[in-house]
Amino acid sequence: MTDPKRNDIFEDANGVRVAVKQLYPPNALGVSYVEYKNLSDSNLRFLPLEQFHENFRWVDNFGSTDTFVKVVLEKEAKSLEEAEAPESTEETSSPAETEELAEKPADDGLRAAAPTRSS
């Protein structure tokens, strides 16, 4: 693995795992820095790319944002399935029920956004 990417997991000789946060483009001297953090703490660390490759080897890729989004989408899909299930089992409805449904405002697909984690 030549260039670490965001959320790649690397491991050193002692088994300490780190997650890459960012790979900076080369500076005026041509040195690229890797911003990373240990999975055991939240302190950001920086190393030149060459030193990073000397100390760490690639192990895995972890997309925390993707995982968070996947969980939210799965929950939303389940809630939509549950909401549609009772509607499909109803065979007929009384005129009073249809009037009540007509009086309710239509859901135009907009929902309150769930709070997200800030990076």
mmCIF file of C-alpha atoms in Angstrom:
data_model
loop_
_atom_site.group_PDB
_atom_site.id
_atom_site.type_symbol
_atom_site.label_atom_id
_atom_site.label_comp_id
_atom_site.label_asym_id
_atom_site.label_seq_id
_atom_site.Cartn_x
_atom_site.Cartn_y
_atom_site.Cartn_z
ATOM 1 C CA MET A 1 0.000 0.000 0.000
ATOM 2 C CA THR A 2 1.747 3.147 -1.169
ATOM 3 C CA ASP A 3 -0.532 5.985 -0.082
ATOM 4 C CA PRO A 4 -2.649 5.782 3.045
ATOM 5 C CA LYS A 5 -6.197 7.057 2.594
ATOM 6 C CA ARG A 6 -8.694 8.435 5.078
ATOM 7 C CA ASN A 7 -9.980 5.775 7.508
ATOM 8 C CA ASP A 8 -7.330 3.201 6.587
ATOM 9 C CA ILE A 9 -6.202 1.194 9.600
ATOM 10 C CA PHE A 10 -2.486 0.551 10.058
ATOM 11 C CA GLU A 11 -0.643 -1.436 12.703
ATOM 12 C CA ASP A 12 2.862 -1.078 14.084
ATOM 13 C CA ALA A 13 5.246 -3.864 15.211
ATOM 14 C CA ASN A 14 3.762 -3.805 18.732
ATOM 15 C CA GLY A 15 0.201 -4.333 17.473
ATOM 16 C CA VAL A 16 -0.947 -0.768 18.134
ATOM 17 C CA ARG A 17 -3.574 0.182 15.572
ATOM 18 C CA VAL A 18 -3.913 3.674 14.140
ATOM 19 C CA ALA A 19 -6.461 5.264 11.822
ATOM 20 C CA VAL A 20 -5.390 7.668 9.090
ATOM 21 C CA LYS A 21 -7.267 10.957 9.206
ATOM 22 C CA GLN A 22 -5.625 12.773 6.299
ATOM 23 C CA LEU A 23 -2.691 12.671 3.896
ATOM 24 C CA TYR A 24 -1.308 16.138 3.246
ATOM 25 C CA PRO A 25 0.067 17.061 -0.189
ATOM 26 C CA PRO A 26 3.827 17.627 -0.401
ATOM 27 C CA ASN A 27 5.058 20.908 1.063
ATOM 28 C CA ALA A 28 7.714 23.188 -0.489
ATOM 29 C CA LEU A 29 10.428 20.697 0.486
ATOM 30 C CA GLY A 30 8.499 17.801 -1.064
ATOM 31 C CA VAL A 31 7.596 16.154 2.252
ATOM 32 C CA SER A 32 4.092 14.691 2.645
ATOM 33 C CA TYR A 33 2.705 14.309 6.148
ATOM 34 C CA VAL A 34 0.216 11.746 7.409
ATOM 35 C CA GLU A 35 -2.257 12.823 10.080
ATOM 36 C CA TYR A 36 -3.358 9.836 12.172
ATOM 37 C CA LYS A 37 -4.571 8.841 15.613
ATOM 38 C CA ASN A 38 -4.341 5.768 17.797
ATOM 39 C CA LEU A 39 -7.584 3.859 18.119
ATOM 40 C CA SER A 40 -7.035 3.791 21.898
ATOM 41 C CA ASP A 41 -6.995 7.599 22.300
ATOM 42 C CA SER A 42 -8.047 10.688 20.398
ATOM 43 C CA ASN A 43 -4.732 12.556 20.133
ATOM 44 C CA LEU A 44 -3.823 13.478 16.577
ATOM 45 C CA ARG A 45 -0.291 12.683 15.465
ATOM 46 C CA PHE A 46 1.749 13.578 12.386
ATOM 47 C CA LEU A 47 4.577 11.753 10.638
ATOM 48 C CA PRO A 48 6.288 12.203 7.288
ATOM 49 C CA LEU A 49 4.943 9.654 4.801
ATOM 50 C CA GLU A 50 8.273 7.786 4.578
ATOM 51 C CA GLN A 51 8.540 7.375 8.350
ATOM 52 C CA PHE A 52 4.906 6.335 8.531
ATOM 53 C CA HIS A 53 5.544 3.521 6.028
ATOM 54 C CA GLU A 54 8.630 2.433 7.983
ATOM 55 C CA ASN A 55 6.659 2.152 11.243
ATOM 56 C CA PHE A 56 3.221 0.936 10.134
ATOM 57 C CA ARG A 57 1.725 -1.662 7.821
ATOM 58 C CA TRP A 58 -1.789 -1.607 6.328
ATOM 59 C CA VAL A 59 -4.324 -3.856 8.087
ATOM 60 C CA ASP A 60 -7.861 -2.798 7.236
ATOM 61 C CA ASN A 61 -10.151 0.004 6.118
ATOM 62 C CA PHE A 62 -12.750 1.461 8.427
ATOM 63 C CA GLY A 63 -15.388 3.910 7.163
ATOM 64 C CA SER A 64 -16.929 5.279 10.348
ATOM 65 C CA THR A 65 -19.128 7.713 8.455
ATOM 66 C CA ASP A 66 -20.301 4.964 6.120
ATOM 67 C CA THR A 67 -21.071 2.699 9.070
ATOM 68 C CA PHE A 68 -23.076 5.445 10.769
ATOM 69 C CA VAL A 69 -25.025 6.186 7.598
ATOM 70 C CA LYS A 70 -25.657 2.492 6.972
ATOM 71 C CA VAL A 71 -27.179 2.051 10.453
ATOM 72 C CA VAL A 72 -29.412 5.102 10.017
ATOM 73 C CA LEU A 73 -30.576 3.923 6.587
ATOM 74 C CA GLU A 74 -31.306 0.418 7.892
ATOM 75 C CA LYS A 75 -33.408 1.824 10.743
ATOM 76 C CA GLU A 76 -35.287 4.097 8.344
ATOM 77 C CA ALA A 77 -35.933 1.212 5.936
ATOM 78 C CA LYS A 78 -37.320 -0.930 8.768
ATOM 79 C CA SER A 79 -39.593 1.864 9.964
ATOM 80 C CA LEU A 80 -40.879 2.388 6.399
ATOM 81 C CA GLU A 81 -41.564 -1.349 6.036
ATOM 82 C CA GLU A 82 -43.453 -1.365 9.340
ATOM 83 C CA ALA A 83 -45.453 1.690 8.302
ATOM 84 C CA GLU A 84 -46.397 0.126 4.941
ATOM 85 C CA ALA A 85 -47.267 -3.298 6.376
ATOM 86 C CA PRO A 86 -50.521 -2.247 8.157
ATOM 87 C CA GLU A 87 -51.671 -0.308 5.081
ATOM 88 C CA SER A 88 -51.332 -3.330 2.810
ATOM 89 C CA THR A 89 -53.246 -5.600 5.206
ATOM 90 C CA GLU A 90 -56.268 -3.283 5.343
ATOM 91 C CA GLU A 91 -58.891 -4.446 2.851
ATOM 92 C CA THR A 92 -61.504 -1.739 3.131
ATOM 93 C CA SER A 93 -61.877 1.385 5.171
ATOM 94 C CA SER A 94 -64.964 3.207 6.275
ATOM 95 C CA PRO A 95 -65.833 6.631 4.806
ATOM 96 C CA ALA A 96 -65.139 8.230 8.218
ATOM 97 C CA GLU A 97 -61.592 6.865 8.197
ATOM 98 C CA THR A 98 -60.890 8.198 4.698
ATOM 99 C CA GLU A 99 -62.145 11.647 5.746
ATOM 100 C CA GLU A 100 -59.757 11.605 8.731
ATOM 101 C CA LEU A 101 -56.855 10.652 6.475
ATOM 102 C CA ALA A 102 -57.734 13.415 4.004
ATOM 103 C CA GLU A 103 -57.694 16.026 6.792
ATOM 104 C CA LYS A 104 -54.140 15.151 7.892
ATOM 105 C CA PRO A 105 -51.360 17.122 6.176
ATOM 106 C CA ALA A 106 -49.516 15.121 3.548
ATOM 107 C CA ASP A 107 -45.964 14.049 4.333
ATOM 108 C CA ASP A 108 -43.899 15.479 1.484
ATOM 109 C CA GLY A 109 -40.893 13.304 2.340
ATOM 110 C CA LEU A 110 -39.171 15.969 4.431
ATOM 111 C CA ARG A 111 -38.172 14.912 7.896
ATOM 112 C CA ALA A 112 -36.267 16.491 10.687
ATOM 113 C CA ALA A 113 -32.597 15.759 10.208
ATOM 114 C CA ALA A 114 -30.984 13.523 12.792
ATOM 115 C CA PRO A 115 -28.050 15.087 14.613
ATOM 116 C CA THR A 116 -24.714 14.094 13.172
ATOM 117 C CA ARG A 117 -21.292 13.829 14.670
ATOM 118 C CA SER A 118 -18.977 16.713 13.935
ATOM 119 C CA SER A 119 -15.520 15.861 12.657
#
